[in-house]
Amino acid sequence: MFDIQEIRSQFSILNQEVNGKPLVYLDNAATSQKPNSVLKVWEKYYKELNANVHRGIHTLSQLATEEMELSRRKIQKFINAKHDFEVIFTKGTTEGLNLISYILTSKLKKDDEIIISYLEHHSNIVPWQLLCERTGAKLRVIPIDENGILQLDYLDKFLSEKTKVVSVNQVSNALGIVNPVEEIIAKTRANSEAYIVIDGAQSAPHFTIDVQKLDCDFFVFSGHKMYAPMGTGILYGKQEILEDLPPFHGGGEMIAVCSFDGTTYAGLPFKYEAGTPNVGGNIALGAAVDFIKKVGQENIQNHENALLEYAQRQLLEIEGLKVYGEKAHRTGVVSFNLEGIGISSDVGMILDKMGVAVRTGHHCTQPIMDFFNIAGTVRASFAVYNTFNEIDLLVEGVKKAQRMLS
Ligand SMILES: *Cc1c(COP(=O)(O)O)cnc(C)c1O
């Protein structure tokens, strides 16, 4: 059923040596590799279909448009959105979060509040700080405990009629912690009128997503972290909310009528897709969804969870190794440091010499690093194509780094 060698054979890039050692790619939370099926669809677009979408009446333009709209419907099903026009193509999570924070500007006033958490990626912090600067609103941050777990009693304290936005990630990129977004959404709905934004950059590659069941107002993620090309991403928003809010970028594709007396906007999703989109990438994102569905989301999750458990168990046997969020419910990520070795990049460099690719540093989450009073961590993150043997090589490399650096 789940044939790891067959899966690996679909990722040509994995079949190479780095620094004379077989590549062990464990930086999937930064970006995943792309299967040949996705690359083939992307290449086919440029070799056979390349044309601008929506405007042309010529055949290639129509075919390109059809393929991109087919991809939109695949993504609609993938996240269980009610309508395909609630699915907006972006270039990634960062763009999605910036777009949302910008179009909400007129909905906030001085002393309103925006709630985020300590576990957020900088791209789910800075756009809200900018929104605060524009409007005089204030940011409130749900703290974490020593295991990295969100202290939701603070959410209860923070929520009020002043709360206008609650924006949290479903899975933390730095620690892999799975946040109880269902509970956060339920509490928010019960105690405020806030817009609810979920950063799904680290959950979409690993979980089954159901935006209707979640009942969030917005859900954003990146294609490149879920087997699709760079420069792809999705913003989901509820129909009535997207229809109510103003556009973000002005330009081509997003207008109904443009004149100097005034311009009227196109309907969804085009209102939020000004300019020429990444047509090839967006079509390939649909192929990435096909890949995930074919392997099976349950199979992917079971495999990745088994890898995480195996990695954590072995790493914790190393004396002086601390796993951050050790006791929290996690997926896909193990983030750690070696006692006495303050600089995570030293460990990363030794691992790289052994062909093992991990990320080191603050992972765009400096508040988490500040909380633990560290400069960074070593982060190994998993995808469907990783093997138990690769975890053994990681552990061997970490032991070697410890010997060399202490
Ligand atoms: C990667 C990531 C982002 C930013 O995604 P981009 O693809 O770089 O725009 C935001 N939030 C989380 C949780 C992430 O992991």
mmCIF file of C-alpha atoms in Angstrom, residues 60-334:
data_model
loop_
_atom_site.group_PDB
_atom_site.id
_atom_site.type_symbol
_atom_site.label_atom_id
_atom_site.label_comp_id
_atom_site.label_asym_id
_atom_site.label_seq_id
_atom_site.Cartn_x
_atom_site.Cartn_y
_atom_site.Cartn_z
ATOM 1 C CA LEU A 60 -4.531 28.526 -25.781
ATOM 2 C CA SER A 61 -5.878 31.247 -23.518
ATOM 3 C CA GLN A 62 -9.089 29.296 -23.090
ATOM 4 C CA LEU A 63 -7.223 26.067 -22.345
ATOM 5 C CA ALA A 64 -4.924 27.780 -19.831
ATOM 6 C CA THR A 65 -7.965 29.353 -18.161
ATOM 7 C CA GLU A 66 -9.769 26.012 -17.987
ATOM 8 C CA GLU A 67 -6.745 24.302 -16.433
ATOM 9 C CA MET A 68 -6.302 27.019 -13.821
ATOM 10 C CA GLU A 69 -9.997 26.946 -12.917
ATOM 11 C CA LEU A 70 -9.868 23.151 -12.696
ATOM 12 C CA SER A 71 -6.984 23.537 -10.268
ATOM 13 C CA ARG A 72 -9.025 26.033 -8.238
ATOM 14 C CA ARG A 73 -11.796 23.433 -7.914
ATOM 15 C CA LYS A 74 -9.285 20.788 -6.800
ATOM 16 C CA ILE A 75 -8.114 23.138 -4.066
ATOM 17 C CA GLN A 76 -11.728 23.938 -3.163
ATOM 18 C CA LYS A 77 -12.285 20.214 -2.547
ATOM 19 C CA PHE A 78 -8.937 19.866 -0.779
ATOM 20 C CA ILE A 79 -9.963 22.384 1.908
ATOM 21 C CA ASN A 80 -13.717 21.737 1.568
ATOM 22 C CA ALA A 81 -14.626 25.333 0.721
ATOM 23 C CA LYS A 82 -18.293 25.897 -0.068
ATOM 24 C CA HIS A 83 -17.586 27.699 -3.369
ATOM 25 C CA ASP A 84 -14.658 27.650 -5.799
ATOM 26 C CA PHE A 85 -14.654 31.467 -5.927
ATOM 27 C CA GLU A 86 -13.741 31.551 -2.228
ATOM 28 C CA VAL A 87 -10.329 30.178 -3.271
ATOM 29 C CA ILE A 88 -7.924 33.002 -4.207
ATOM 30 C CA PHE A 89 -4.526 32.309 -5.771
ATOM 31 C CA THR A 90 -1.639 34.143 -4.062
ATOM 32 C CA LYS A 91 2.103 33.688 -4.052
ATOM 33 C CA GLY A 92 2.162 32.264 -0.551
ATOM 34 C CA THR A 93 1.131 32.560 3.073
ATOM 35 C CA THR A 94 2.944 35.873 3.539
ATOM 36 C CA GLU A 95 1.017 37.492 0.725
ATOM 37 C CA GLY A 96 -2.245 36.019 2.015
ATOM 38 C CA LEU A 97 -1.762 37.407 5.521
ATOM 39 C CA ASN A 98 -0.694 40.816 4.223
ATOM 40 C CA LEU A 99 -3.708 40.917 1.925
ATOM 41 C CA ILE A 100 -6.115 40.132 4.759
ATOM 42 C CA SER A 101 -4.571 42.650 7.147
ATOM 43 C CA TYR A 102 -4.724 45.334 4.468
ATOM 44 C CA ILE A 103 -8.348 44.830 3.423
ATOM 45 C CA LEU A 104 -9.449 44.852 7.087
ATOM 46 C CA THR A 105 -8.029 48.353 7.646
ATOM 47 C CA SER A 106 -11.375 50.177 7.510
ATOM 48 C CA LYS A 107 -12.903 47.711 10.003
ATOM 49 C CA LEU A 108 -10.574 48.689 12.862
ATOM 50 C CA LYS A 109 -10.330 51.840 14.895
ATOM 51 C CA LYS A 110 -8.213 53.163 17.747
ATOM 52 C CA ASP A 111 -8.049 50.864 20.798
ATOM 53 C CA ASP A 112 -9.574 47.887 18.985
ATOM 54 C CA GLU A 113 -7.623 44.683 19.545
ATOM 55 C CA ILE A 114 -5.962 42.005 17.464
ATOM 56 C CA ILE A 115 -5.111 38.699 19.128
ATOM 57 C CA ILE A 116 -2.243 36.533 17.916
ATOM 58 C CA SER A 117 -0.002 34.056 19.760
ATOM 59 C CA TYR A 118 3.593 33.674 20.820
ATOM 60 C CA LEU A 119 3.942 30.796 18.360
ATOM 61 C CA GLU A 120 3.427 32.844 15.203
ATOM 62 C CA HIS A 121 5.722 33.127 12.198
ATOM 63 C CA HIS A 122 6.877 36.707 11.568
ATOM 64 C CA SER A 123 4.464 36.844 8.652
ATOM 65 C CA ASN A 124 1.592 36.426 11.113
ATOM 66 C CA ILE A 125 3.005 39.147 13.381
ATOM 67 C CA VAL A 126 4.343 41.996 11.263
ATOM 68 C CA PRO A 127 1.276 42.563 9.019
ATOM 69 C CA TRP A 128 -0.834 42.948 12.200
ATOM 70 C CA GLN A 129 1.690 45.371 13.686
ATOM 71 C CA LEU A 130 1.407 47.397 10.482
ATOM 72 C CA LEU A 131 -2.384 47.295 10.769
ATOM 73 C CA CYS A 132 -2.063 48.559 14.366
ATOM 74 C CA GLU A 133 0.101 51.427 13.117
ATOM 75 C CA ARG A 134 -2.481 52.369 10.505
ATOM 76 C CA THR A 135 -5.469 52.227 12.837
ATOM 77 C CA GLY A 136 -4.294 52.697 16.433
ATOM 78 C CA ALA A 137 -5.422 49.187 17.313
ATOM 79 C CA LYS A 138 -3.466 47.109 19.840
ATOM 80 C CA LEU A 139 -1.879 43.692 19.591
ATOM 81 C CA ARG A 140 -2.487 41.113 22.324
ATOM 82 C CA VAL A 141 -0.383 37.964 22.382
ATOM 83 C CA ILE A 142 -1.472 34.607 23.839
ATOM 84 C CA PRO A 143 1.507 33.332 25.856
ATOM 85 C CA ILE A 144 2.958 29.820 25.913
ATOM 86 C CA ASP A 145 4.177 27.596 28.738
ATOM 87 C CA GLU A 146 7.578 25.859 28.978
ATOM 88 C CA ASN A 147 6.321 23.125 26.634
ATOM 89 C CA GLY A 148 5.328 25.673 24.017
ATOM 90 C CA ILE A 149 1.632 25.075 24.652
ATOM 91 C CA LEU A 150 -0.703 28.062 24.229
ATOM 92 C CA GLN A 151 -2.196 29.346 27.486
ATOM 93 C CA LEU A 152 -5.791 29.619 26.354
ATOM 94 C CA ASP A 153 -7.037 31.113 29.620
ATOM 95 C CA TYR A 154 -5.379 34.289 28.313
ATOM 96 C CA LEU A 155 -7.536 34.094 25.201
ATOM 97 C CA ASP A 156 -10.572 34.043 27.508
ATOM 98 C CA LYS A 157 -9.231 37.123 29.286
ATOM 99 C CA PHE A 158 -8.376 38.970 26.063
ATOM 100 C CA LEU A 159 -11.604 38.384 24.127
ATOM 101 C CA SER A 160 -14.065 41.283 24.251
ATOM 102 C CA GLU A 161 -16.176 43.521 22.039
ATOM 103 C CA LYS A 162 -12.891 45.291 21.213
ATOM 104 C CA THR A 163 -11.428 42.161 19.594
ATOM 105 C CA LYS A 164 -11.595 42.605 15.830
ATOM 106 C CA VAL A 165 -9.169 39.924 14.616
ATOM 107 C CA VAL A 166 -7.883 36.617 15.993
ATOM 108 C CA SER A 167 -5.074 35.161 13.877
ATOM 109 C CA VAL A 168 -3.174 32.004 14.830
ATOM 110 C CA ASN A 169 -1.392 29.178 13.113
ATOM 111 C CA GLN A 170 -2.725 25.643 13.126
ATOM 112 C CA VAL A 171 0.777 24.178 13.379
ATOM 113 C CA SER A 172 3.879 26.052 14.527
ATOM 114 C CA ASN A 173 6.714 26.033 11.995
ATOM 115 C CA ALA A 174 9.427 26.411 14.651
ATOM 116 C CA LEU A 175 8.288 23.661 17.023
ATOM 117 C CA GLY A 176 5.684 21.642 15.102
ATOM 118 C CA ILE A 177 3.116 22.163 17.850
ATOM 119 C CA VAL A 178 -0.467 21.506 16.776
ATOM 120 C CA ASN A 179 -2.635 24.277 18.186
ATOM 121 C CA PRO A 180 -6.247 23.638 19.220
ATOM 122 C CA VAL A 181 -7.699 25.946 16.555
ATOM 123 C CA GLU A 182 -11.165 24.400 16.906
ATOM 124 C CA GLU A 183 -11.258 25.512 20.527
ATOM 125 C CA ILE A 184 -9.778 28.918 19.700
ATOM 126 C CA ILE A 185 -12.405 29.474 17.016
ATOM 127 C CA ALA A 186 -15.264 28.359 19.280
ATOM 128 C CA LYS A 187 -14.152 30.659 22.113
ATOM 129 C CA THR A 188 -13.690 33.561 19.706
ATOM 130 C CA ARG A 189 -17.143 33.111 18.142
ATOM 131 C CA ALA A 190 -18.772 32.889 21.562
ATOM 132 C CA ASN A 191 -17.136 36.014 22.964
ATOM 133 C CA SER A 192 -16.536 38.451 20.118
ATOM 134 C CA GLU A 193 -17.389 39.471 16.569
ATOM 135 C CA ALA A 194 -13.758 39.113 15.471
ATOM 136 C CA TYR A 195 -12.586 37.974 12.065
ATOM 137 C CA ILE A 196 -10.825 34.621 12.469
ATOM 138 C CA VAL A 197 -7.693 33.967 10.415
ATOM 139 C CA ILE A 198 -5.876 30.616 10.382
ATOM 140 C CA ASP A 199 -2.297 30.322 9.118
ATOM 141 C CA GLY A 200 -2.285 26.838 7.627
ATOM 142 C CA ALA A 201 1.230 26.930 6.139
ATOM 143 C CA GLN A 202 2.328 23.969 8.270
ATOM 144 C CA SER A 203 -0.996 22.154 8.527
ATOM 145 C CA ALA A 204 -2.072 21.961 4.881
ATOM 146 C CA PRO A 205 0.887 19.659 3.983
ATOM 147 C CA HIS A 206 0.110 17.270 6.841
ATOM 148 C CA PHE A 207 -3.611 17.298 7.687
ATOM 149 C CA THR A 208 -6.997 17.065 6.106
ATOM 150 C CA ILE A 209 -8.371 20.614 6.102
ATOM 151 C CA ASP A 210 -12.082 21.406 6.314
ATOM 152 C CA VAL A 211 -12.637 25.168 6.370
ATOM 153 C CA GLN A 212 -16.413 24.815 6.697
ATOM 154 C CA LYS A 213 -16.124 22.566 9.718
ATOM 155 C CA LEU A 214 -13.465 24.830 11.224
ATOM 156 C CA ASP A 215 -15.736 27.821 10.573
ATOM 157 C CA CYS A 216 -12.774 30.199 10.196
ATOM 158 C CA ASP A 217 -13.251 33.355 8.104
ATOM 159 C CA PHE A 218 -9.870 33.077 6.380
ATOM 160 C CA PHE A 219 -7.421 30.220 5.867
ATOM 161 C CA VAL A 220 -4.049 30.765 4.169
ATOM 162 C CA PHE A 221 -1.254 28.423 3.089
ATOM 163 C CA SER A 222 1.721 28.071 0.749
ATOM 164 C CA GLY A 223 1.859 25.709 -2.218
ATOM 165 C CA HIS A 224 5.627 25.277 -2.071
ATOM 166 C CA LYS A 225 5.456 23.599 1.349
ATOM 167 C CA MET A 226 3.027 20.987 0.021
ATOM 168 C CA TYR A 227 4.828 19.638 -3.047
ATOM 169 C CA ALA A 228 3.896 22.499 -5.431
ATOM 170 C CA PRO A 229 6.213 25.057 -7.083
ATOM 171 C CA MET A 230 7.559 28.176 -5.383
ATOM 172 C CA GLY A 231 5.457 31.287 -5.779
ATOM 173 C CA THR A 232 2.126 29.551 -5.210
ATOM 174 C CA GLY A 233 -0.286 29.879 -2.336
ATOM 175 C CA ILE A 234 -3.942 30.091 -1.401
ATOM 176 C CA LEU A 235 -6.124 32.478 0.470
ATOM 177 C CA TYR A 236 -9.534 31.106 1.385
ATOM 178 C CA GLY A 237 -12.151 33.570 2.586
ATOM 179 C CA LYS A 238 -15.867 33.203 3.262
ATOM 180 C CA GLN A 239 -17.985 34.542 0.411
ATOM 181 C CA GLU A 240 -19.942 37.162 2.376
ATOM 182 C CA ILE A 241 -16.767 38.507 3.962
ATOM 183 C CA LEU A 242 -14.782 38.741 0.722
ATOM 184 C CA GLU A 243 -17.758 40.401 -0.954
ATOM 185 C CA ASP A 244 -18.014 42.951 1.847
ATOM 186 C CA LEU A 245 -14.317 43.890 2.029
ATOM 187 C CA PRO A 246 -12.487 46.155 -0.454
ATOM 188 C CA PRO A 247 -9.949 44.919 -3.034
ATOM 189 C CA PHE A 248 -6.203 44.748 -2.300
ATOM 190 C CA HIS A 249 -4.289 45.392 -5.501
ATOM 191 C CA GLY A 250 -5.890 47.379 -8.280
ATOM 192 C CA GLY A 251 -5.159 46.516 -11.894
ATOM 193 C CA GLY A 252 -6.082 44.152 -14.667
ATOM 194 C CA GLU A 253 -8.355 41.128 -14.129
ATOM 195 C CA MET A 254 -9.987 42.649 -11.040
ATOM 196 C CA ILE A 255 -12.300 45.213 -12.632
ATOM 197 C CA ALA A 256 -15.775 44.962 -14.126
ATOM 198 C CA VAL A 257 -15.703 48.422 -15.687
ATOM 199 C CA CYS A 258 -12.788 50.854 -15.494
ATOM 200 C CA SER A 259 -13.315 54.522 -16.287
ATOM 201 C CA PHE A 260 -12.001 57.832 -14.967
ATOM 202 C CA ASP A 261 -15.432 58.507 -13.434
ATOM 203 C CA GLY A 262 -15.102 55.419 -11.314
ATOM 204 C CA THR A 263 -14.322 51.765 -11.500
ATOM 205 C CA THR A 264 -16.431 48.800 -10.511
ATOM 206 C CA TYR A 265 -14.820 45.589 -9.395
ATOM 207 C CA ALA A 266 -15.092 42.111 -10.782
ATOM 208 C CA GLY A 267 -16.770 39.424 -8.723
ATOM 209 C CA LEU A 268 -14.929 36.774 -6.733
ATOM 210 C CA PRO A 269 -12.324 35.416 -7.052
ATOM 211 C CA PHE A 270 -11.011 37.940 -9.617
ATOM 212 C CA LYS A 271 -11.556 40.943 -7.340
ATOM 213 C CA TYR A 272 -8.552 39.681 -5.354
ATOM 214 C CA GLU A 273 -6.442 38.455 -8.277
ATOM 215 C CA ALA A 274 -5.242 41.645 -9.958
ATOM 216 C CA GLY A 275 -2.623 41.262 -12.672
ATOM 217 C CA THR A 276 -1.292 38.216 -14.462
ATOM 218 C CA PRO A 277 -1.281 35.232 -12.107
ATOM 219 C CA ASN A 278 1.326 32.458 -11.841
ATOM 220 C CA VAL A 279 -0.708 30.315 -14.222
ATOM 221 C CA GLY A 280 1.773 27.445 -14.548
ATOM 222 C CA GLY A 281 2.386 27.345 -10.812
ATOM 223 C CA ASN A 282 -1.307 27.502 -9.995
ATOM 224 C CA ILE A 283 -2.033 24.607 -12.340
ATOM 225 C CA ALA A 284 0.854 22.646 -10.810
ATOM 226 C CA LEU A 285 -0.596 23.293 -7.337
ATOM 227 C CA GLY A 286 -3.637 21.313 -8.481
ATOM 228 C CA ALA A 287 -1.270 18.493 -9.476
ATOM 229 C CA ALA A 288 0.285 18.640 -5.989
ATOM 230 C CA VAL A 289 -3.187 18.151 -4.511
ATOM 231 C CA ASP A 290 -3.616 15.144 -6.835
ATOM 232 C CA PHE A 291 -0.309 13.749 -5.567
ATOM 233 C CA ILE A 292 -1.359 14.141 -1.913
ATOM 234 C CA LYS A 293 -4.759 12.560 -2.566
ATOM 235 C CA LYS A 294 -3.160 9.661 -4.447
ATOM 236 C CA VAL A 295 -0.729 8.842 -1.635
ATOM 237 C CA GLY A 296 -3.559 9.402 0.853
ATOM 238 C CA GLN A 297 -3.636 12.042 3.553
ATOM 239 C CA GLU A 298 -4.031 9.432 6.271
ATOM 240 C CA ASN A 299 -1.001 7.522 4.986
ATOM 241 C CA ILE A 300 1.043 10.722 4.894
ATOM 242 C CA GLN A 301 0.066 11.680 8.415
ATOM 243 C CA ASN A 302 0.686 8.213 9.855
ATOM 244 C CA HIS A 303 4.104 8.000 8.204
ATOM 245 C CA GLU A 304 5.173 11.480 9.295
ATOM 246 C CA ASN A 305 3.983 10.900 12.851
ATOM 247 C CA ALA A 306 5.929 7.630 12.996
ATOM 248 C CA LEU A 307 9.048 9.446 11.767
ATOM 249 C CA LEU A 308 8.606 12.156 14.381
ATOM 250 C CA GLU A 309 8.155 9.671 17.198
ATOM 251 C CA TYR A 310 11.175 7.656 16.057
ATOM 252 C CA ALA A 311 13.343 10.777 15.719
ATOM 253 C CA GLN A 312 12.341 12.215 19.071
ATOM 254 C CA ARG A 313 12.886 8.935 20.915
ATOM 255 C CA GLN A 314 16.402 8.562 19.539
ATOM 256 C CA LEU A 315 17.382 12.200 19.905
ATOM 257 C CA LEU A 316 16.289 12.268 23.547
ATOM 258 C CA GLU A 317 18.695 9.420 24.241
ATOM 259 C CA ILE A 318 21.540 11.825 23.500
ATOM 260 C CA GLU A 319 22.724 13.297 26.763
ATOM 261 C CA GLY A 320 22.302 17.062 27.000
ATOM 262 C CA LEU A 321 19.880 17.279 24.076
ATOM 263 C CA LYS A 322 16.747 19.322 24.648
ATOM 264 C CA VAL A 323 13.688 19.051 22.420
ATOM 265 C CA TYR A 324 11.515 22.175 22.480
ATOM 266 C CA GLY A 325 7.846 21.396 22.909
ATOM 267 C CA GLU A 326 8.803 17.838 23.850
ATOM 268 C CA LYS A 327 5.541 17.112 25.636
ATOM 269 C CA ALA A 328 3.238 19.005 23.296
ATOM 270 C CA HIS A 329 1.073 17.444 20.562
ATOM 271 C CA ARG A 330 3.216 17.947 17.451
ATOM 272 C CA THR A 331 3.488 17.060 13.803
ATOM 273 C CA GLY A 332 6.272 17.031 11.225
ATOM 274 C CA VAL A 333 8.939 18.915 13.207
ATOM 275 C CA VAL A 334 11.526 18.225 15.889
#
